[in-house]
């Protein structure tokens, strides 16, 4: 009969030996790091690791163990690299960065561009962050806003990046990759949608409702109560309010903010179409300048990975081993590569932090591509 306790005792002895060998290996890892510090040699040698894994797998007694050997040693090698990255930082081996630290974001005598028209939530975000006296102008599309920065017509652009209810604004993630602009700040605006029409109109007159697609989705429960209304999507909630005002047709209504109703002189027909204390839109402040403030505490990056098993796990482990809190991860398909993706990550930290330097060093060496969009608060 099998003596389970005896088997467990033997496993415990083996685990003790594995622990001792692991500690010994990590000590040698430190010596390897010292060599790389002195010679400038890169930590990650992908070809060497591939060859070593091949040899170790061939020495396994069966196919199952070969897979286990590969997984085990991939993780051991990954842990060793992370320790080497830490040692490089501790020994003053600098991580190259194009970003410059400033005490305060320059906001005096600047021009700011936003998409939409006056009264839009982006207009509210612009004025909330920069103040009511800001020199601002609007453009039709988010791409136009990015072009305005690139052409030097504006110092900053204000763009929505995600809504707490509707999710990310995917097009602006793609624009961040396309343009060499940087996130320097953020502004969160609570979304409070109301139904508005021309003065003198009533709910019974409405036949068509205009708004942005996300606002229509957020008000779906209310709109479903009026199945005879035609819904028309426009580029912006404030554009919808502007159209209703200009058309002066009592059969038309718009879903937009209270500020839009006030700005365009429209009458609020129902202020209960959608309201939530938690429904907010996060806007990013984008600039050509690679700057971050001393008190910046949030970093946005994107990276691309080889289409191989375990690559995403190994990259995300850099946040775990450096005790960094990852607050968001999104993926977007790579247009030129079917079924491969670019990952967008937000995490807490400052570019001056050692932990951040360690993580970014590791990701830069192990990912196919890395882009730091900015460090902000």
XYZ file of C-alpha atoms in Angstrom:
377
model
C 0.000 0.000 0.000
C 1.255 3.489 -0.890
C 2.516 5.502 2.082
C 1.202 8.956 1.144
C 2.935 10.696 4.032
C 6.291 9.245 3.050
C 5.798 10.461 -0.522
C 4.904 13.906 0.760
C 8.012 13.942 2.920
C 10.148 13.145 -0.129
C 8.445 15.917 -2.106
C 9.175 18.348 0.740
C 12.856 17.359 0.650
C 12.968 17.883 -3.109
C 11.263 21.276 -2.745
C 13.875 22.262 -0.164
C 16.597 21.322 -2.636
C 14.864 23.246 -5.445
C 14.689 26.305 -3.169
C 18.399 26.090 -2.370
C 19.254 25.691 -6.044
C 16.995 28.595 -6.968
C 18.701 30.833 -4.404
C 22.088 29.752 -5.754
C 20.999 30.460 -9.309
C 19.766 33.931 -8.365
C 23.118 34.658 -6.721
C 24.845 33.769 -9.972
C 22.316 35.966 -11.778
C 23.696 38.877 -9.780
C 27.206 38.101 -11.022
C 25.931 37.941 -14.597
C 24.314 41.341 -14.072
C 27.617 42.764 -12.843
C 29.309 41.513 -16.015
C 26.635 43.158 -18.141
C 26.989 46.400 -16.170
C 30.721 46.432 -16.899
C 30.446 45.464 -20.556
C 27.161 47.129 -21.568
C 25.820 43.785 -22.815
C 22.028 43.507 -23.145
C 20.188 41.512 -20.478
C 17.846 39.716 -22.862
C 19.539 37.264 -25.220
C 16.562 35.667 -26.921
C 18.512 33.272 -29.168
C 20.512 31.896 -26.246
C 17.357 31.287 -24.224
C 15.651 29.541 -27.153
C 18.655 27.252 -27.613
C 18.898 26.469 -23.909
C 15.180 25.629 -23.681
C 15.547 23.318 -26.665
C 18.383 21.404 -24.981
C 16.536 21.129 -21.653
C 13.338 19.890 -23.322
C 15.261 17.193 -25.186
C 16.598 15.879 -21.888
C 13.097 15.387 -20.435
C 11.847 11.799 -20.137
C 8.482 12.325 -21.881
C 6.412 14.863 -23.811
C 4.449 16.023 -20.789
C 7.600 16.676 -18.796
C 9.146 18.434 -21.804
C 6.289 20.949 -21.785
C 6.673 21.355 -18.030
C 10.423 21.874 -18.363
C 9.852 24.580 -20.955
C 7.299 26.392 -18.776
C 9.427 26.076 -15.630
C 12.653 27.330 -17.162
C 10.972 30.071 -19.152
C 9.750 31.473 -15.843
C 13.112 31.000 -14.119
C 14.842 32.850 -16.958
C 12.200 35.579 -16.878
C 12.681 36.019 -13.110
C 16.453 36.172 -13.591
C 16.089 38.927 -16.184
C 13.879 40.959 -13.869
C 16.508 40.745 -11.140
C 19.183 41.863 -13.588
C 17.074 44.869 -14.631
C 16.764 45.850 -10.971
C 20.509 45.541 -10.423
C 21.247 47.685 -13.471
C 19.009 50.432 -12.096
C 20.517 50.137 -8.604
C 23.980 50.556 -10.118
C 23.042 53.717 -11.966
C 22.803 52.303 -15.480
C 20.455 54.893 -16.947
C 17.293 54.150 -18.894
C 17.136 56.396 -21.929
C 14.168 58.772 -21.808
C 13.182 61.635 -24.077
C 10.802 63.057 -21.478
C 11.719 66.175 -19.495
C 10.471 66.852 -15.985
C 8.804 70.208 -15.253
C 7.377 71.611 -12.045
C 4.153 72.787 -13.667
C 2.481 72.268 -17.009
C 2.660 75.502 -19.074
C -0.923 76.757 -19.375
C -0.443 80.516 -19.783
C -0.837 82.070 -23.238
C -1.561 78.747 -24.922
C -4.074 77.714 -27.595
C -6.207 74.650 -27.033
C -8.161 72.698 -29.638
C -11.129 70.410 -29.005
C -13.400 68.373 -31.237
C -17.021 69.383 -31.589
C -18.549 72.763 -30.878
C -19.057 75.012 -27.889
C -21.260 73.294 -25.354
C -19.785 69.823 -25.953
C -18.382 67.782 -23.098
C -14.928 68.315 -24.625
C -15.594 72.057 -24.401
C -16.451 71.600 -20.716
C -13.262 69.560 -20.180
C -11.187 72.261 -21.876
C -12.591 75.032 -19.707
C -12.451 72.969 -16.530
C -8.764 72.206 -16.968
C -7.460 75.426 -18.545
C -9.949 77.940 -17.104
C -12.781 79.971 -18.607
C -10.428 82.515 -20.225
C -8.510 79.907 -22.249
C -7.864 80.651 -25.933
C -9.621 77.669 -27.516
C -11.096 76.677 -30.848
C -12.992 73.691 -32.172
C -12.527 71.329 -35.115
C -14.781 68.741 -36.710
C -12.896 65.506 -35.986
C -10.391 64.096 -33.498
C -7.874 63.734 -36.335
C -8.277 67.431 -37.080
C -7.370 68.143 -33.460
C -4.214 66.020 -33.698
C -3.308 67.765 -36.965
C -3.752 71.157 -35.309
C -1.051 70.232 -32.785
C 1.225 68.787 -35.457
C 0.891 71.971 -37.556
C 1.595 74.242 -34.593
C -1.881 75.785 -34.635
C -2.518 74.610 -31.073
C -0.376 73.830 -28.039
C -2.760 71.265 -26.587
C -5.653 69.088 -27.738
C -8.408 67.784 -25.480
C -9.617 64.319 -26.518
C -12.000 61.813 -24.902
C -10.265 58.510 -24.261
C -12.822 56.489 -22.283
C -16.247 56.595 -20.705
C -17.021 54.735 -17.494
C -20.219 53.328 -19.041
C -19.540 52.992 -22.775
C -15.844 52.046 -22.604
C -12.873 53.243 -24.646
C -12.844 55.658 -27.559
C -11.003 53.264 -29.844
C -10.273 55.784 -32.608
C -8.285 57.973 -30.232
C -6.157 55.035 -29.122
C -5.271 54.510 -32.770
C -4.525 58.223 -33.249
C -2.144 58.186 -30.287
C -0.129 55.520 -32.081
C -0.236 57.299 -35.433
C 0.865 60.719 -34.159
C 4.007 61.394 -32.135
C 2.087 63.401 -29.543
C 2.147 62.874 -25.790
C -0.335 62.781 -22.934
C 0.547 65.501 -20.416
C -2.616 65.629 -18.263
C -6.154 64.317 -17.892
C -9.533 65.757 -16.966
C -12.590 63.771 -15.878
C -16.031 65.187 -16.649
C -19.260 63.689 -15.330
C -21.717 63.030 -18.156
C -25.253 64.257 -17.447
C -27.437 63.822 -20.528
C -30.720 65.701 -20.903
C -33.304 65.854 -23.696
C -33.684 69.320 -25.215
C -35.726 70.989 -27.925
C -36.517 74.439 -29.261
C -38.420 76.733 -26.889
C -42.135 75.966 -26.933
C -41.751 72.332 -28.002
C -42.927 69.373 -25.932
C -42.300 65.650 -25.637
C -45.425 64.973 -27.698
C -43.946 66.927 -30.648
C -40.714 64.914 -30.909
C -40.187 62.723 -33.971
C -36.363 62.750 -34.355
C -33.592 62.677 -31.746
C -29.985 63.624 -32.530
C -26.898 62.807 -30.492
C -23.512 61.117 -30.404
C -23.670 57.278 -30.692
C -22.368 56.759 -27.143
C -24.927 59.149 -25.684
C -27.714 57.322 -27.551
C -26.451 54.009 -26.139
C -26.285 55.418 -22.626
C -29.908 56.615 -22.928
C -31.137 53.354 -24.459
C -33.584 52.554 -21.660
C -35.325 55.907 -22.048
C -35.293 55.858 -25.863
C -36.833 52.379 -25.915
C -39.865 53.913 -24.239
C -40.340 55.974 -27.433
C -40.023 53.456 -30.301
C -41.622 55.881 -32.776
C -38.702 58.324 -32.473
C -36.075 58.222 -35.187
C -32.513 58.255 -33.818
C -29.797 60.035 -35.820
C -26.117 59.805 -34.904
C -23.909 62.912 -35.136
C -20.240 63.564 -34.391
C -20.874 65.259 -31.066
C -23.649 65.876 -28.527
C -23.205 69.638 -28.851
C -23.360 69.372 -32.658
C -26.762 67.757 -32.121
C -27.869 70.644 -29.906
C -26.611 73.172 -32.448
C -28.521 71.471 -35.282
C -31.772 71.476 -33.310
C -31.342 75.175 -32.554
C -30.515 76.095 -36.160
C -33.331 73.991 -37.665
C -35.855 75.448 -35.173
C -38.153 72.475 -35.754
C -40.354 71.437 -32.818
C -40.278 67.802 -33.995
C -36.507 67.622 -33.385
C -34.710 67.050 -30.089
C -31.125 66.530 -28.995
C -29.501 64.567 -26.193
C -26.611 66.570 -24.797
C -25.408 68.298 -21.632
C -27.152 70.991 -19.608
C -24.336 73.336 -20.655
C -25.204 72.713 -24.311
C -28.854 73.524 -23.687
C -27.884 76.777 -21.994
C -25.313 77.695 -24.634
C -27.687 77.174 -27.570
C -30.800 78.521 -25.851
C -32.726 75.255 -25.927
C -35.416 74.123 -23.532
C -34.805 71.037 -21.388
C -37.705 68.675 -22.054
C -36.575 65.874 -19.753
C -33.607 65.817 -17.388
C -34.060 62.145 -16.484
C -33.021 60.493 -19.772
C -29.749 59.361 -18.246
C -28.033 60.334 -15.051
C -25.474 58.503 -12.996
C -23.072 59.683 -10.318
C -20.518 57.278 -11.763
C -20.974 57.968 -15.480
C -17.952 60.053 -16.419
C -15.739 60.639 -19.426
C -11.975 60.808 -19.091
C -10.308 63.310 -21.398
C -6.592 63.407 -22.117
C -4.625 66.596 -22.677
C -2.240 65.996 -25.580
C 0.847 67.982 -26.570
C 3.799 67.771 -28.937
C 6.136 68.277 -25.981
C 7.599 65.301 -24.128
C 7.136 66.683 -20.636
C 5.778 65.453 -17.322
C 5.229 67.190 -14.016
C 7.080 66.273 -10.830
C 3.852 65.093 -9.214
C 2.745 62.950 -12.190
C 1.437 59.612 -10.921
C 0.015 57.819 -13.965
C 1.806 56.401 -17.007
C 0.289 55.294 -20.310
C 2.192 53.008 -22.671
C 1.588 50.639 -25.554
C 3.594 47.660 -26.711
C 3.563 44.967 -29.376
C 4.484 41.323 -28.808
C 5.542 38.323 -30.866
C 2.606 35.999 -31.511
C 3.952 33.360 -29.105
C 2.648 31.573 -26.032
C 3.374 33.315 -22.745
C 4.658 36.613 -24.150
C 1.871 38.744 -22.651
C 2.236 37.075 -19.254
C 5.976 37.721 -19.219
C 5.495 41.397 -20.048
C 2.788 41.918 -17.425
C 5.012 40.217 -14.843
C 7.265 43.298 -14.961
C 4.503 45.199 -13.173
C 4.104 42.438 -10.577
C 7.809 42.141 -9.743
C 8.164 45.909 -9.408
C 5.024 46.298 -7.261
C 3.378 48.583 -9.817
C -0.400 48.861 -9.885
C -1.722 48.370 -13.411
C -5.030 50.251 -13.676
C -6.056 49.459 -17.256
C -5.246 47.213 -20.203
C -6.777 47.335 -23.678
C -5.896 45.701 -26.974
C -6.276 46.934 -30.542
C -5.632 44.829 -33.675
C -2.513 45.520 -35.709
C -3.794 46.572 -39.158
C -0.898 44.993 -41.004
C -0.955 41.660 -39.114
C -4.030 39.450 -38.872
C -4.889 38.297 -35.336
C -2.001 40.156 -33.726
C -2.532 42.970 -31.281
C -1.117 46.126 -29.766
C -1.659 46.411 -26.024
C -2.353 49.657 -24.177
C -1.599 49.784 -20.456
C -2.078 52.443 -17.788
C -0.257 52.041 -14.495
C 0.587 54.102 -11.432
C 4.013 55.680 -11.053
C 6.432 58.415 -12.039
C 9.204 58.172 -14.624
C 11.693 59.014 -11.861
C 10.727 55.944 -9.812
C 13.230 53.086 -9.785
C 10.423 50.539 -10.082
C 9.097 52.276 -13.189
C 12.572 52.379 -14.739
C 13.004 48.658 -14.059
C 9.664 47.757 -15.622
C 10.109 49.940 -18.704
C 13.652 48.636 -19.218
C 12.392 45.066 -19.195
C 9.400 45.735 -21.438
C 11.538 47.645 -23.930
C 13.994 44.752 -24.240
C 11.413 41.974 -24.404
C 8.570 43.508 -26.447
C 8.672 43.910 -30.211
C 7.949 47.629 -29.745
C 7.306 49.979 -26.823
C 5.894 53.494 -26.785
C 5.513 55.673 -23.689
C 2.594 58.040 -24.313
C 3.130 60.103 -21.211
C 3.346 60.514 -17.457
C 0.627 62.706 -15.972
C -1.968 63.121 -13.227
